[in-house]
CSV table of C-alpha atoms in Angstrom, one decimal:
chain,number,residue,atom,x,y,z
A,78,MET,CA,-0.1,0.1,-0.2
A,79,LEU,CA,1.1,3.5,-1.2
A,80,ASP,CA,1.7,6.3,1.3
A,81,ILE,CA,-1.5,8.8,0.5
A,82,LYS,CA,1.1,11.8,0.6
A,83,PHE,CA,3.1,10.1,-2.0
A,84,VAL,CA,-0.3,9.6,-4.1
A,85,ARG,CA,-1.2,13.2,-3.7
A,86,GLU,CA,2.1,14.7,-4.7
A,87,ASN,CA,3.1,11.9,-7.6
A,88,PRO,CA,-0.7,10.8,-9.2
A,89,GLU,CA,1.2,10.6,-12.8
A,90,VAL,CA,4.0,8.6,-11.3
A,91,VAL,CA,1.4,6.3,-9.8
A,92,LYS,CA,-0.8,6.3,-13.0
A,93,GLN,CA,2.2,5.1,-15.1
A,94,ASN,CA,3.2,2.6,-12.5
A,95,ILE,CA,0.1,0.9,-13.0
A,96,ARG,CA,0.1,1.3,-17.2
A,97,ASN,CA,3.5,-0.5,-16.6
A,98,LYS,CA,1.4,-3.2,-14.8
A,99,PHE,CA,-1.0,-3.5,-17.6
A,100,GLN,CA,-3.3,-2.5,-15.1
A,101,ASP,CA,-5.3,0.3,-16.9
A,102,SER,CA,-8.8,-0.6,-14.8
A,103,LYS,CA,-7.0,0.5,-11.8
A,104,LEU,CA,-6.4,4.1,-13.6
A,105,GLU,CA,-9.6,5.6,-12.5
A,106,LEU,CA,-8.7,4.6,-8.8
A,107,VAL,CA,-6.0,7.4,-8.6
A,108,ASP,CA,-8.4,10.2,-9.3
A,109,LYS,CA,-10.7,8.3,-7.1
A,110,VAL,CA,-8.5,8.4,-3.9
A,111,LEU,CA,-7.4,12.1,-4.7
A,112,GLU,CA,-11.2,13.1,-4.4
A,113,LEU,CA,-11.8,10.7,-1.0
A,114,ASP,CA,-8.6,12.3,0.4
A,115,LYS,CA,-9.6,15.8,-0.3
A,116,GLU,CA,-13.0,15.2,1.2
A,117,ASN,CA,-11.3,13.4,4.0
A,118,ARG,CA,-9.0,16.4,4.7
A,119,GLU,CA,-11.8,18.8,4.4
A,120,ILE,CA,-14.1,17.1,6.7
A,121,LYS,CA,-11.6,16.8,9.2
A,122,GLN,CA,-11.0,20.9,8.9
A,123,GLU,CA,-14.4,21.3,9.3
A,124,VAL,CA,-14.9,19.0,12.2
A,125,GLU,CA,-11.8,20.9,14.1
A,126,ALA,CA,-13.1,24.1,13.5
A,127,LEU,CA,-16.7,23.0,15.0
A,128,ARG,CA,-15.2,21.7,18.0
A,129,ALA,CA,-13.1,25.0,18.6
A,130,GLU,CA,-16.3,26.8,17.7
A,131,ARG,CA,-18.3,24.9,20.3
A,132,ASN,CA,-15.8,24.7,23.3
A,133,LYS,CA,-15.6,28.8,22.7
A,134,ILE,CA,-19.5,29.3,22.9
A,135,SER,CA,-20.1,26.9,25.6
A,136,LYS,CA,-18.2,29.1,27.9
A,137,GLN,CA,-20.5,31.4,27.3
A,138,ILE,CA,-23.5,29.6,28.3
A,139,GLY,CA,-22.4,29.8,32.3
A,140,ALA,CA,-21.6,33.3,31.8
A,141,LEU,CA,-25.0,34.1,30.4
A,142,MET,CA,-26.9,32.3,32.8
A,143,GLY,CA,-25.1,34.0,35.7
A,144,GLN,CA,-26.2,37.3,34.4
A,145,GLY,CA,-30.0,36.1,34.2
A,146,LYS,CA,-29.9,36.1,30.2
A,147,ARG,CA,-31.8,32.9,29.9
A,148,GLU,CA,-33.0,33.2,26.6
A,149,GLU,CA,-29.5,33.9,25.3
A,150,ALA,CA,-28.1,31.2,27.1
A,151,GLU,CA,-30.8,28.9,25.6
A,152,GLU,CA,-29.7,30.3,22.0
A,153,VAL,CA,-26.3,29.4,22.6
A,154,LYS,CA,-27.1,26.2,24.0
A,155,LYS,CA,-29.0,25.2,20.7
A,156,GLN,CA,-26.0,26.6,18.4
A,157,VAL,CA,-23.8,24.1,20.7
A,158,ALA,CA,-26.4,21.5,20.0
A,159,ALA,CA,-26.4,22.0,16.2
A,160,SER,CA,-22.8,22.1,16.2
A,161,GLY,CA,-22.6,18.4,18.3
A,162,THR,CA,-25.1,16.9,15.5
A,163,ARG,CA,-23.2,18.5,12.6
A,164,ILE,CA,-19.7,17.1,14.2
A,165,GLU,CA,-21.3,13.8,14.7
A,166,GLU,CA,-22.8,13.7,11.0
A,167,LEU,CA,-19.5,14.9,9.7
A,168,SER,CA,-17.5,12.0,11.8
A,169,GLN,CA,-20.0,9.2,10.1
A,170,ARG,CA,-19.1,10.6,7.0
A,171,GLU,CA,-15.6,10.5,8.0
A,172,LYS,CA,-15.3,7.2,9.1
A,173,GLU,CA,-17.3,6.2,5.2
A,174,VAL,CA,-14.9,8.3,3.3
A,175,GLU,CA,-11.6,6.4,5.3
A,176,GLU,CA,-13.0,3.3,4.8
A,177,GLU,CA,-13.3,3.7,1.3
A,178,LEU,CA,-10.1,5.2,0.8
A,179,LEU,CA,-8.1,2.4,2.4
A,180,LYS,CA,-9.9,-0.1,0.4
A,181,ASP,CA,-9.1,1.3,-2.9
A,182,MET,CA,-5.4,2.6,-1.3
A,183,MET,CA,-4.8,-1.4,-0.9
A,184,VAL,CA,-6.0,-2.2,-4.8
A,185,ILE,CA,-3.7,0.1,-6.0
A,186,PRO,CA,-0.1,-1.6,-7.1
A,187,ASN,CA,3.1,-0.4,-5.1
A,188,ILE,CA,5.6,1.2,-7.3
A,189,ILE,CA,7.8,-1.3,-9.0
A,190,ASP,CA,11.5,-1.1,-9.1
A,191,PRO,CA,13.1,0.7,-12.4
A,192,SER,CA,15.2,-2.5,-13.0
A,193,VAL,CA,11.7,-4.4,-13.4
A,194,PRO,CA,11.4,-5.5,-17.0
A,195,ILE,CA,8.3,-4.2,-18.5
A,196,GLY,CA,6.1,-7.3,-19.4
A,197,LYS,CA,2.4,-8.2,-20.0
A,198,ASP,CA,2.7,-11.4,-18.3
A,199,ASP,CA,5.3,-14.6,-16.9
A,200,SER,CA,5.6,-15.2,-20.5
A,201,GLN,CA,7.7,-12.3,-20.9
A,202,ASN,CA,9.8,-12.9,-17.7
A,203,VAL,CA,13.7,-12.6,-18.7
A,204,GLU,CA,16.4,-15.1,-18.2
A,205,ILE,CA,19.5,-13.3,-16.2
A,206,GLU,CA,21.8,-16.8,-15.5
A,207,LYS,CA,21.9,-20.3,-15.7
A,208,PHE,CA,24.1,-21.9,-12.7
A,209,GLY,CA,25.0,-25.6,-13.7
A,210,GLU,CA,25.0,-27.4,-16.7
A,211,PRO,CA,21.5,-29.2,-17.9
A,212,VAL,CA,22.1,-32.8,-18.6
A,213,VAL,CA,19.6,-34.5,-21.3
A,214,PRO,CA,20.2,-38.2,-19.9
A,215,ASP,CA,20.6,-40.9,-22.6
A,216,PHE,CA,17.9,-42.9,-21.3
A,217,GLU,CA,13.9,-41.9,-20.7
A,218,VAL,CA,13.2,-40.1,-17.7
A,219,PRO,CA,9.8,-41.2,-16.5
A,220,TYR,CA,7.0,-38.7,-15.4
A,221,HIS,CA,7.7,-37.9,-11.9
A,222,THR,CA,4.9,-39.9,-10.4
A,223,ASP,CA,6.1,-42.8,-12.1
A,224,ILE,CA,9.2,-42.5,-10.8
A,225,MET,CA,7.5,-42.3,-6.9
A,226,GLU,CA,5.7,-45.3,-7.7
A,227,ASN,CA,8.5,-47.3,-8.7
A,228,PHE,CA,9.7,-47.1,-5.2
A,229,ASP,CA,6.0,-47.7,-3.9
A,230,GLY,CA,6.5,-43.8,-2.8
A,231,ILE,CA,3.1,-42.3,-3.5
A,232,ASP,CA,-0.3,-43.0,-3.5
A,233,LEU,CA,-2.6,-40.7,-5.0
A,234,ASP,CA,-5.9,-43.0,-5.5
A,235,SER,CA,-6.1,-43.2,-1.7
A,236,ALA,CA,-5.6,-39.4,-1.3
A,237,ARG,CA,-8.2,-38.8,-4.0
A,238,ARG,CA,-11.0,-41.1,-2.1
A,239,VAL,CA,-9.9,-39.0,1.2
A,240,ALA,CA,-9.6,-35.9,0.4
A,241,GLY,CA,-10.1,-35.0,-3.6
A,242,ASN,CA,-8.0,-33.9,-6.4
A,243,GLY,CA,-4.6,-32.0,-5.3
A,244,PHE,CA,-3.7,-34.3,-2.2
A,245,TYR,CA,-1.2,-37.1,-2.0
A,246,TYR,CA,0.4,-39.9,0.5
A,247,LEU,CA,4.0,-39.6,0.4
A,248,MET,CA,5.5,-43.3,1.8
A,249,GLY,CA,8.7,-45.1,2.3
A,250,ASP,CA,11.8,-43.9,0.9
A,251,ILE,CA,10.3,-40.9,-1.2
A,252,ALA,CA,8.3,-39.6,2.4
A,253,ARG,CA,12.1,-40.1,3.9
A,254,LEU,CA,13.4,-38.5,0.9
A,255,HIS,CA,10.7,-35.5,1.5
A,256,SER,CA,11.6,-34.7,4.9
A,257,ALA,CA,15.3,-35.3,4.4
A,258,VAL,CA,15.0,-32.6,1.8
A,259,ILE,CA,13.0,-30.3,4.1
A,260,SER,CA,15.4,-31.0,7.3
A,261,TYR,CA,18.9,-30.2,4.7
A,262,ALA,CA,17.3,-26.7,3.7
A,263,ARG,CA,16.6,-25.9,7.9
A,264,ASP,CA,20.2,-26.5,8.6
A,265,PHE,CA,21.2,-24.7,5.2
A,266,MET,CA,19.5,-21.6,6.6
A,267,ILE,CA,20.8,-22.0,10.4
A,268,ASN,CA,24.1,-22.5,9.1
A,269,ARG,CA,23.8,-19.1,7.3
A,270,GLY,CA,22.5,-17.2,10.2
A,271,PHE,CA,19.0,-17.5,10.3
A,272,THR,CA,16.9,-18.0,13.1
A,273,TYR,CA,14.5,-21.4,12.7
A,274,CYS,CA,11.1,-20.9,13.5
A,275,VAL,CA,7.7,-23.2,13.3
A,276,PRO,CA,4.9,-20.5,13.0
A,277,PRO,CA,1.2,-20.5,13.2
A,278,PHE,CA,-0.7,-22.3,10.6
A,279,MET,CA,-3.5,-20.2,11.0
A,280,ILE,CA,-3.9,-16.4,10.9
A,281,ARG,CA,-6.3,-13.9,11.5
A,282,SER,CA,-8.2,-11.6,8.7
A,283,ASN,CA,-6.2,-8.5,9.6
A,284,VAL,CA,-2.9,-10.3,8.9
A,285,VAL,CA,-4.2,-11.6,5.8
A,286,THR,CA,-4.9,-8.3,4.3
A,287,GLY,CA,-1.5,-7.2,5.7
A,288,VAL,CA,0.4,-9.4,3.9
A,289,MET,CA,-1.4,-10.1,0.5
A,290,SER,CA,-3.6,-8.4,-2.2
A,291,PHE,CA,-7.4,-9.0,-2.3
A,292,ALA,CA,-6.9,-10.8,-5.7
A,293,GLU,CA,-4.3,-13.1,-4.1
A,294,MET,CA,-6.2,-14.0,-0.8
A,295,ASP,CA,-9.4,-14.8,-3.0
A,296,ALA,CA,-7.4,-17.0,-5.1
A,297,MET,CA,-5.3,-19.0,-2.6
A,298,MET,CA,-6.7,-18.7,1.0
A,299,TYR,CA,-8.7,-21.2,3.0
A,300,LYS,CA,-11.4,-19.7,5.8
A,301,ILE,CA,-11.8,-21.7,8.9
A,302,GLU,CA,-16.0,-21.8,8.9
A,303,GLY,CA,-17.6,-19.7,11.9
A,304,GLU,CA,-13.9,-18.3,12.8
A,305,ASP,CA,-11.7,-15.1,11.8
A,306,LEU,CA,-8.6,-17.6,10.7
A,307,TYR,CA,-7.2,-18.8,7.4
A,308,LEU,CA,-5.2,-21.3,6.6
A,309,ILE,CA,-1.9,-20.1,5.5
A,310,GLY,CA,-0.6,-20.3,1.9
A,311,THR,CA,2.6,-19.9,2.8
A,312,SER,CA,4.6,-19.3,6.4
A,313,GLU,CA,5.6,-15.8,5.0
A,314,HIS,CA,2.4,-14.9,6.2
A,315,SER,CA,2.4,-15.6,9.7
A,316,MET,CA,6.0,-14.8,10.0
A,317,ILE,CA,5.5,-11.5,8.6
A,318,GLY,CA,2.4,-10.8,10.9
A,319,LYS,CA,4.6,-11.9,13.9
A,320,PHE,CA,5.8,-8.1,14.1
A,321,ILE,CA,2.1,-6.5,13.4
A,322,ASP,CA,1.9,-3.1,15.3
A,323,GLN,CA,5.6,-3.8,16.7
A,324,ILE,CA,8.5,-1.2,16.6
A,325,ILE,CA,11.5,-3.0,16.7
A,326,PRO,CA,14.8,-1.7,18.4
A,327,GLU,CA,17.1,-0.7,15.7
A,328,GLU,CA,19.9,-2.6,16.8
A,329,GLU,CA,18.1,-5.8,16.3
A,330,LEU,CA,17.9,-5.4,12.5
A,331,PRO,CA,17.7,-7.2,10.4
A,332,LYS,CA,15.5,-9.8,11.3
A,333,THR,CA,16.7,-13.2,9.7
A,334,LEU,CA,14.3,-16.2,9.9
A,335,THR,CA,13.7,-19.3,8.3
A,336,SER,CA,10.6,-21.1,8.9
A,337,TYR,CA,8.9,-24.4,8.3
A,338,SER,CA,5.2,-25.0,7.7
A,339,PRO,CA,2.4,-27.2,5.9
A,340,CYS,CA,0.5,-24.6,3.2
A,341,PHE,CA,-2.6,-24.7,2.1
A,342,ARG,CA,-3.8,-23.0,-1.2
A,343,LYS,CA,-7.1,-23.3,-3.3
A,344,GLU,CA,-5.3,-22.6,-6.3
A,345,LYS,CA,-8.3,-21.1,-7.8
A,346,GLY,CA,-8.2,-20.3,-11.5
A,347,ALA,CA,-4.8,-21.9,-11.5
A,348,HIS,CA,-4.1,-24.3,-14.5
A,349,GLY,CA,-2.5,-27.7,-14.1
A,350,LEU,CA,-4.2,-28.9,-11.1
A,351,GLU,CA,-3.1,-32.4,-12.1
A,352,GLU,CA,-5.2,-35.2,-10.8
A,353,ARG,CA,-2.0,-37.6,-11.7
A,354,GLY,CA,1.0,-35.6,-10.8
A,355,VAL,CA,1.9,-33.4,-7.9
A,356,TYR,CA,3.6,-30.2,-9.3
A,357,ARG,CA,0.3,-28.2,-8.1
A,358,ILE,CA,-1.7,-29.4,-5.3
A,359,HIS,CA,-3.8,-28.3,-2.6
A,360,GLN,CA,-1.5,-29.0,0.4
A,361,PHE,CA,2.5,-29.3,0.6
A,362,GLU,CA,5.5,-28.4,3.0
A,363,LYS,CA,7.9,-25.5,2.6
A,364,GLN,CA,11.1,-24.3,4.5
A,365,GLU,CA,10.9,-20.5,3.8
A,366,MET,CA,13.1,-17.3,4.4
A,367,ILE,CA,12.1,-14.0,5.6
A,368,VAL,CA,13.8,-10.8,6.2
A,369,VAL,CA,12.7,-7.7,7.6
A,370,CYS,CA,15.2,-4.9,7.4
A,371,LYS,CA,15.9,-1.1,7.1
A,372,PRO,CA,14.7,0.6,3.6
A,373,GLU,CA,18.5,0.9,2.6
A,374,GLU,CA,19.3,-2.9,3.3
A,375,SER,CA,16.6,-4.3,0.9
A,376,LYS,CA,18.2,-4.4,-2.2
A,377,ASP,CA,21.4,-6.1,-1.0
A,378,TRP,CA,19.0,-9.1,0.8
A,379,TYR,CA,17.2,-9.7,-1.9
A,380,GLU,CA,20.1,-10.6,-3.7
A,381,LYS,CA,21.5,-12.6,-1.1
A,382,LEU,CA,18.4,-14.0,-0.6
A,383,TRP,CA,17.8,-15.5,-4.2
A,384,ARG,CA,21.5,-16.3,-4.6
A,385,MET,CA,20.8,-18.6,-1.4
A,386,SER,CA,18.2,-20.6,-3.5
A,387,VAL,CA,20.8,-21.2,-6.0
A,388,GLU,CA,23.6,-22.2,-3.9
A,389,LEU,CA,21.2,-24.9,-2.1
A,390,PHE,CA,19.7,-26.4,-5.0
A,391,ARG,CA,23.5,-26.7,-6.9
A,392,SER,CA,24.6,-28.4,-3.7
A,393,LEU,CA,22.2,-31.2,-4.6
A,394,ASP,CA,23.4,-31.3,-8.0
A,395,ILE,CA,20.2,-29.7,-9.5
A,396,PRO,CA,20.7,-27.1,-12.5
A,397,VAL,CA,18.9,-23.5,-12.2
A,398,ARG,CA,18.4,-20.5,-13.6
A,399,GLN,CA,17.5,-17.1,-12.0
A,400,LEU,CA,14.4,-15.7,-14.0
A,401,GLU,CA,13.6,-11.9,-13.3
A,402,CYS,CA,9.7,-11.4,-13.2
A,403,GLY,CA,8.4,-8.9,-15.6
A,404,SER,CA,6.1,-5.6,-14.2
A,405,GLY,CA,3.0,-7.7,-15.5
A,406,ASP,CA,3.7,-10.9,-13.5
A,407,LEU,CA,4.2,-9.2,-10.0
A,408,ALA,CA,1.5,-9.3,-7.2
A,409,ASP,CA,0.4,-5.8,-6.0
A,410,LEU,CA,2.4,-5.7,-3.0
A,411,LYS,CA,5.8,-6.6,-4.9
A,412,VAL,CA,8.5,-4.2,-5.7
A,413,LYS,CA,11.0,-6.8,-7.7
A,414,SER,CA,10.6,-10.3,-7.8
A,415,CYS,CA,12.3,-13.4,-9.4
A,416,ASP,CA,11.7,-16.8,-9.7
A,417,ILE,CA,14.6,-19.9,-9.6
A,418,GLU,CA,13.8,-22.4,-11.7
A,419,ALA,CA,15.0,-25.7,-11.8
A,420,TRP,CA,16.0,-28.1,-14.9
A,421,SER,CA,13.3,-30.7,-15.7
A,422,PRO,CA,15.4,-33.4,-18.1
A,423,ARG,CA,11.9,-35.0,-19.0
A,424,GLN,CA,10.5,-32.0,-20.1
A,425,GLN,CA,14.0,-30.6,-21.3
A,426,LYS,CA,12.9,-27.2,-19.8
A,427,PHE,CA,12.8,-25.1,-16.4
A,428,PHE,CA,10.1,-24.7,-14.0
A,429,GLU,CA,9.5,-22.9,-11.0
A,430,VAL,CA,10.6,-24.0,-7.7
A,431,CYS,CA,11.3,-21.0,-5.9
A,432,SER,CA,10.1,-17.3,-5.7
A,433,CYS,CA,12.1,-14.2,-4.0
A,434,SER,CA,10.3,-11.0,-3.3
A,435,ASN,CA,11.0,-7.6,-2.1
A,436,LEU,CA,7.7,-5.9,-0.9
A,437,GLY,CA,9.5,-2.8,0.3
A,438,ASP,CA,7.2,-1.1,3.1
A,439,ALA,CA,4.1,-2.3,1.6
A,440,GLN,CA,3.1,-5.2,4.3
A,441,ALA,CA,5.1,-2.9,7.3
A,442,ARG,CA,2.8,-0.1,5.9
A,443,ARG,CA,-0.3,-2.2,6.1
A,444,LEU,CA,0.8,-4.1,9.6
A,445,ARG,CA,2.3,-1.1,11.0
A,446,ILE,CA,6.0,-2.5,11.4
A,447,ARG,CA,8.3,0.1,12.5
A,448,TYR,CA,11.6,1.3,13.9
A,449,LYS,CA,13.2,4.0,15.2
A,450,ASP,CA,15.9,5.3,13.3
A,451,GLU,CA,19.0,7.1,14.8
A,452,ASN,CA,17.4,10.9,15.0
A,453,GLY,CA,14.2,8.7,17.0
A,454,LYS,CA,12.1,9.3,13.8
A,455,MET,CA,9.9,6.5,13.3
A,456,GLN,CA,10.6,4.6,10.1
A,457,LEU,CA,8.5,1.8,8.3
A,458,CYS,CA,10.9,-1.7,7.8
A,459,HIS,CA,11.1,-3.3,4.5
A,460,THR,CA,10.0,-7.0,4.0
A,461,LEU,CA,11.5,-10.1,1.9
A,462,ASN,CA,10.5,-13.4,1.4
A,463,ASN,CA,12.2,-16.5,-0.7
A,464,THR,CA,11.5,-19.8,-0.8
A,465,CYS,CA,14.0,-22.2,0.3
A,466,VAL,CA,12.6,-25.3,-0.7
A,467,ALA,CA,8.8,-26.5,-1.1
A,468,PRO,CA,8.5,-30.3,-1.8
A,469,PRO,CA,7.2,-32.2,-3.6
A,470,ARG,CA,7.6,-29.7,-6.5
A,471,MET,CA,11.2,-29.8,-5.3
A,472,LEU,CA,11.2,-33.3,-5.3
A,473,ILE,CA,10.3,-33.4,-8.8
A,474,ALA,CA,13.3,-31.6,-9.8
A,475,PHE,CA,15.5,-33.9,-7.5
A,476,LEU,CA,14.0,-37.1,-8.7
A,477,GLU,CA,14.6,-36.2,-12.4
A,478,ASN,CA,17.8,-34.9,-12.0
A,479,ASN,CA,19.7,-37.7,-9.9
A,480,LEU,CA,18.1,-40.3,-11.8
A,481,GLN,CA,20.0,-43.3,-13.1
A,482,ALA,CA,19.9,-45.2,-16.1
A,483,ASP,CA,18.8,-48.1,-13.9
A,484,GLY,CA,16.0,-46.5,-12.1
A,485,THR,CA,18.2,-46.0,-8.9
A,486,VAL,CA,18.2,-42.5,-7.4
A,487,ARG,CA,21.8,-41.2,-6.6
A,488,ILE,CA,21.6,-39.2,-3.1
A,489,PRO,CA,24.0,-36.3,-3.4
A,490,GLN,CA,26.5,-36.2,-0.5
A,491,GLY,CA,25.2,-33.2,1.7
A,492,LEU,CA,22.0,-34.8,1.8
A,493,ARG,CA,23.3,-38.5,3.0
A,494,PRO,CA,23.4,-38.1,6.4
A,495,TYR,CA,19.4,-37.1,6.3
A,496,MET,CA,18.6,-40.1,4.5
A,497,GLY,CA,19.6,-42.5,7.6
A,498,GLY,CA,23.1,-42.3,8.5
A,499,ASN,CA,26.5,-40.9,7.5
A,500,PHE,CA,28.6,-42.5,4.9
A,501,ALA,CA,31.7,-44.0,6.2
A,502,GLU,CA,34.8,-43.2,3.9
A,503,GLY,CA,37.0,-46.1,3.0
A,504,ALA,CA,33.8,-48.5,3.4
A,505,ALA,CA,33.7,-49.5,-0.4
A,506,ASP,CA,36.2,-49.1,-3.5
A,507,ASP,CA,36.2,-46.1,-6.0
A,508,ASP,CA,33.7,-47.2,-8.4
A,509,ALA,CA,30.8,-48.1,-5.7
A,510,HIS,CA,32.1,-44.9,-3.7
A,511,ARG,CA,31.0,-43.0,-6.8
A,512,HIS,CA,27.7,-44.7,-6.7
A,513,ILE,CA,27.1,-44.6,-2.8
A,514,GLN,CA,24.0,-43.8,-1.4
A,515,HIS,CA,21.5,-44.9,-4.1
A,516,ILE,CA,18.1,-45.7,-3.2
A,517,SER,CA,16.3,-48.4,-5.2
A,518,SER,CA,12.8,-50.0,-5.5
A,519,GLY,CA,11.3,-53.6,-5.3
A,520,ASN,CA,9.7,-56.1,-2.8
A,521,GLU,CA,13.5,-57.8,-3.0
A,522,LEU,CA,15.3,-54.8,-1.9
A,523,ALA,CA,12.4,-54.2,1.0
A,524,LYS,CA,13.1,-57.9,2.2
A,525,LEU,CA,17.0,-57.3,2.1
A,526,ARG,CA,16.7,-54.2,4.1
A,527,GLN,CA,14.3,-56.0,6.8
A,528,GLU,CA,17.2,-58.5,7.2
A,529,ALA,CA,20.0,-56.5,7.3
A,530,GLY,CA,18.6,-53.8,9.5
A,531,GLY,CA,18.7,-50.5,7.2
A,532,LEU,CA,19.5,-49.6,3.7
A,533,PHE,CA,22.1,-46.6,3.5
A,534,GLY,CA,22.2,-47.0,-0.3
A,535,LYS,CA,23.0,-49.2,-3.3
A,536,PHE,CA,26.0,-49.4,-5.8
A,537,SER,CA,25.4,-49.7,-9.6
A,538,HIS,CA,27.3,-53.2,-9.5
A,539,GLY,CA,24.7,-54.6,-7.0
A,540,THR,CA,26.7,-54.0,-3.8
A,541,LEU,CA,24.7,-52.8,-0.7
A,542,LEU,CA,25.8,-50.7,2.3
A,543,CYS,CA,23.9,-51.7,5.4
A,544,GLU,CA,24.0,-51.0,9.1
A,545,MET,CA,24.1,-54.2,11.3
A,546,ASN,CA,24.3,-54.0,15.1
A,547,GLY,CA,25.7,-51.0,15.0
A,548,ARG,CA,28.1,-51.6,12.1
A,549,LEU,CA,28.5,-50.5,8.6
A,550,CYS,CA,28.9,-53.9,6.6
A,551,THR,CA,29.3,-54.3,2.8
A,552,TYR,CA,27.5,-57.0,0.9
A,553,ALA,CA,27.3,-57.9,-2.5
A,554,VAL,CA,23.9,-59.3,-3.6
A,555,THR,CA,22.1,-61.5,-6.2
A,556,ILE,CA,18.7,-61.6,-6.7
A,557,GLY,CA,17.2,-64.6,-8.4
A,558,ALA,CA,14.1,-66.9,-8.6
A,559,GLN,CA,14.6,-68.3,-5.4
A,560,GLY,CA,15.0,-64.9,-3.4
A,561,PHE,CA,18.4,-63.0,-2.5
A,562,GLN,CA,21.4,-64.4,-1.4
A,563,ARG,CA,24.4,-62.2,0.2
A,564,PHE,CA,28.0,-62.5,1.5
A,565,ASP,CA,30.4,-60.3,3.2
A,566,PRO,CA,33.3,-59.7,0.7
A,567,ASN,CA,35.7,-59.7,3.8
A,568,GLY,CA,34.8,-63.3,4.2
A,569,ALA,CA,32.1,-62.9,7.0
A,570,ALA,CA,28.7,-64.9,6.2
């Protein structure tokens, strides 16, 4: 939401910004809010004058009564009463004008950064840079749910019976991988100085309208029937809401937070709410980055945040690119935004996995998030947010980019501790070492895992690294019609 003083002094700037966002239907709002603002200021001036006059003549009543001038005193009383009636009428109109003014002001979009490319929609977003080399394997990459089903890791049919389309059951190693990615992202952010938070998963309506536009609210938010509560669409909502009506000590800025939450979205009007896939769904989990800072720091934090996304995905061997969002693709509160897109070997194109945004003082103005500068003057903070990881969409990128020709999925070094244990250096030969920490599917593997005590990974040549009785053991495995056999290469039975 813009400062009304800024709109009053720069109406053409505000109108051009609306044109740049291809929202010409909102142009008339600028003139409307200026008229409402003028009326509001005139009402305030008249009320102030009437109150001053009423106070002045009220003092005459006692003096006139003391002088026995009862009729004159009664006339003054009538004037005071008339002033009171007029003040009540004006105050009621003032309330109506202010409500209408606020409603219209919340629809006028924030002023975008001069660096934002002008484009009508997301088809005109601009690629800035690629990170990592996109690879197209020499084997066919299955659809992501087919990969998951190969591990008995997803059940969409049961989810559909229980909750309808847009939901899923994750199971086994895929569910474990989902949790591993979230935990890895959490620690990734903690190691970069962010404070870990688990926020409320429901928020009140005044927080909802403080963090997003009406259009976003209508398209995304689930309301709790009979309660002034909404399920969050992202933890950004409750994390920014945490600071509502707060004056943050200057020395505590910036606030750098990373939060975990489930997310719930109606996806109203969204294309591609797949029955079969999990790319666009009603419920998912996410690790988020949040920054509340001084205005002069927000541009630097924007750069830091999106680069953290790149660093995280590259640490998991996923090629990505930065895509600058054009003016028409920016939500109304955003000053600047970019998407981090991951490479899909199956589709041979990039798709969105992270969204980084600088919202300037828009959320802070709506929620009254402030700090006192070194001169003791009250200032509005700036707020930023960015996706850290959001499975299962991130899992699609992970599975496709780490899928091997034999159907196994390679687990990168950094993620291995989150998949059940640390890799013991020297436990296998070089070839096996390069392929360690694969996960594989099949009933035989499940049977082996049960007997061996816990699978860590599968080597490409059929060797398995397992843990038995707290000791890492290496087994060569052959699977035949009679089941599986195994032996310890070191000679143990």
